[in-house]
Short mmCIF file of C-alpha atoms in Angstrom, two decimals:
data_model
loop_
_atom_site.label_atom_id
_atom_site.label_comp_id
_atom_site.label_asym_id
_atom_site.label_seq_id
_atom_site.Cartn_x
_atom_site.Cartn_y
_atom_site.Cartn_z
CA UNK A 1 -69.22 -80.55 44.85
CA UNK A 2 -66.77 -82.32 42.40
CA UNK A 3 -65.59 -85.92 43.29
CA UNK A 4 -61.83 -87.20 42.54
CA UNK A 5 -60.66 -90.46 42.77
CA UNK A 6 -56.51 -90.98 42.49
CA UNK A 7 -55.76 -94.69 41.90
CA UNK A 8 -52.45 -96.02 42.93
CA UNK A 9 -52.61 -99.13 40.84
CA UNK A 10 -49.94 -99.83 39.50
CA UNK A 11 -47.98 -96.92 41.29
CA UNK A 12 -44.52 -98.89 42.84
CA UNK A 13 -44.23 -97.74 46.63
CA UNK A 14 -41.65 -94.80 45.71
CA UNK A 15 -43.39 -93.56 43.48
CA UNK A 16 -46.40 -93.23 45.81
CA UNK A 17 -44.52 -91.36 48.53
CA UNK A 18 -42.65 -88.93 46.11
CA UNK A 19 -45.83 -88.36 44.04
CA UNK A 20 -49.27 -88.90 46.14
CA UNK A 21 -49.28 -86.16 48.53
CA UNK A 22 -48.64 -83.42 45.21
CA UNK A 23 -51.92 -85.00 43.76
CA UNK A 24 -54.05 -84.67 46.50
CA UNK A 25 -52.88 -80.89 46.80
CA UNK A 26 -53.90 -79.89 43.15
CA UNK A 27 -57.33 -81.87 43.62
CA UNK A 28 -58.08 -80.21 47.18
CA UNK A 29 -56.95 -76.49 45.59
CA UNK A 30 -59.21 -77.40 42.61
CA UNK A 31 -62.07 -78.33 45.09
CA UNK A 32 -62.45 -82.16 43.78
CA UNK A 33 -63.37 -83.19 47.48
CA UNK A 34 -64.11 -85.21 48.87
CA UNK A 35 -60.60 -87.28 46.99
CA UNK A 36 -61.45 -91.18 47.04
CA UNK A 37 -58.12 -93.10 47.17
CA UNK A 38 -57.66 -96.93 45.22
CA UNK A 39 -55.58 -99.10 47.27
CA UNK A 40 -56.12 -102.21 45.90
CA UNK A 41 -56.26 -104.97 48.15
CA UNK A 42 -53.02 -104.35 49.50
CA UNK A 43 -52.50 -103.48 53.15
CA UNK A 44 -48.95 -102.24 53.03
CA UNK A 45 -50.23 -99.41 50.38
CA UNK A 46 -52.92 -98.69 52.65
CA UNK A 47 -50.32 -98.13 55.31
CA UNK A 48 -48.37 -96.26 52.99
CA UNK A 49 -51.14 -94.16 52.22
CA UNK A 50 -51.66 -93.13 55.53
CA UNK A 51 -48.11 -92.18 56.14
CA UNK A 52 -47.76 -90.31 53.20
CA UNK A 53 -50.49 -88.27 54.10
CA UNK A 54 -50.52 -88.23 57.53
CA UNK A 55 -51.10 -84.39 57.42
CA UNK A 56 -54.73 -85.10 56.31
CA UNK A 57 -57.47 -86.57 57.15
CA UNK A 58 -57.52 -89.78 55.57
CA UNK A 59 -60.96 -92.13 57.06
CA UNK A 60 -61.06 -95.80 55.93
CA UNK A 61 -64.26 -96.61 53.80
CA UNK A 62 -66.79 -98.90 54.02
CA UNK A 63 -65.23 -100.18 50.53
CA UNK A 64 -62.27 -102.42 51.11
CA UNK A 65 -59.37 -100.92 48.52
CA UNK A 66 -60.71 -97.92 49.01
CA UNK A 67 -59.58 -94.66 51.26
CA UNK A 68 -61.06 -91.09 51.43
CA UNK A 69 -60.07 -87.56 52.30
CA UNK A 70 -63.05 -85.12 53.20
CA UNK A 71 -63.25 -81.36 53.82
#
Protein backbone atom coordinates (compact mmCIF):
# COMPACT_ATOMS: atom_id res chain seq x y z
CA UNK A 1 0.00 0.00 0.00
CA UNK A 2 1.51 3.42 -1.07
CA UNK A 3 0.28 6.61 0.78
CA UNK A 4 -0.25 10.15 -1.11
CA UNK A 5 -0.86 13.22 0.35
CA UNK A 6 -1.95 16.34 -2.22
CA UNK A 7 -1.65 19.67 -0.35
CA UNK A 8 -3.70 22.54 -1.48
CA UNK A 9 -1.69 25.19 0.26
CA UNK A 10 -1.29 27.72 -1.43
CA UNK A 11 -3.62 26.46 -4.35
CA UNK A 12 -6.21 29.78 -5.02
CA UNK A 13 -9.89 28.27 -5.11
CA UNK A 14 -9.86 27.99 -9.12
CA UNK A 15 -7.18 26.46 -9.29
CA UNK A 16 -8.39 23.76 -6.88
CA UNK A 17 -11.58 23.00 -8.81
CA UNK A 18 -9.89 22.96 -12.34
CA UNK A 19 -6.90 20.97 -11.03
CA UNK A 20 -7.76 18.67 -7.78
CA UNK A 21 -10.01 16.13 -9.07
CA UNK A 22 -7.08 15.28 -12.17
CA UNK A 23 -4.64 14.65 -9.18
CA UNK A 24 -6.53 12.42 -7.28
CA UNK A 25 -7.18 10.34 -10.60
CA UNK A 26 -3.40 9.78 -11.44
CA UNK A 27 -2.73 8.91 -7.61
CA UNK A 28 -5.85 6.41 -7.38
CA UNK A 29 -4.71 4.78 -11.08
CA UNK A 30 -1.15 4.65 -9.61
CA UNK A 31 -2.56 2.93 -6.40
CA UNK A 32 -1.21 5.78 -3.83
CA UNK A 33 -4.40 5.10 -1.62
CA UNK A 34 -5.48 5.79 0.60
CA UNK A 35 -4.86 9.99 -0.86
CA UNK A 36 -4.63 12.29 2.41
CA UNK A 37 -5.85 15.80 1.45
CA UNK A 38 -4.17 19.34 3.28
CA UNK A 39 -6.78 21.80 3.82
CA UNK A 40 -5.32 24.03 5.98
CA UNK A 41 -7.41 25.46 8.50
CA UNK A 42 -9.74 26.79 6.16
CA UNK A 43 -13.36 25.67 6.08
CA UNK A 44 -14.41 27.08 2.74
CA UNK A 45 -11.47 24.78 1.07
CA UNK A 46 -12.74 22.01 2.98
CA UNK A 47 -16.11 22.68 1.44
CA UNK A 48 -14.54 23.09 -1.75
CA UNK A 49 -12.90 19.94 -1.45
CA UNK A 50 -15.86 18.11 -1.01
CA UNK A 51 -17.60 19.57 -3.96
CA UNK A 52 -14.93 19.09 -6.18
CA UNK A 53 -14.89 15.64 -5.47
CA UNK A 54 -18.12 14.82 -4.66
CA UNK A 55 -17.81 11.66 -6.91
CA UNK A 56 -15.57 10.09 -4.18
CA UNK A 57 -15.48 9.21 -1.09
CA UNK A 58 -13.97 11.88 0.77
CA UNK A 59 -14.26 11.04 5.10
CA UNK A 60 -13.17 13.91 7.41
CA UNK A 61 -10.11 12.92 9.66
CA UNK A 62 -9.50 12.91 13.03
CA UNK A 63 -6.72 15.63 11.99
CA UNK A 64 -8.23 19.05 11.62
CA UNK A 65 -6.73 20.41 7.97
CA UNK A 66 -6.75 17.24 6.96
CA UNK A 67 -9.23 15.08 4.50
CA UNK A 68 -8.91 11.48 3.11
CA UNK A 69 -10.05 9.34 0.23
CA UNK A 70 -9.92 5.44 0.84
CA UNK A 71 -10.43 2.42 -1.44
Amino acid sequence: MRISQIDLHGLTYDEVERELENKVILRWNEGMIPIYIITGNSQKMRELVKKVLMNWKVEDTNEFGRLIIRE
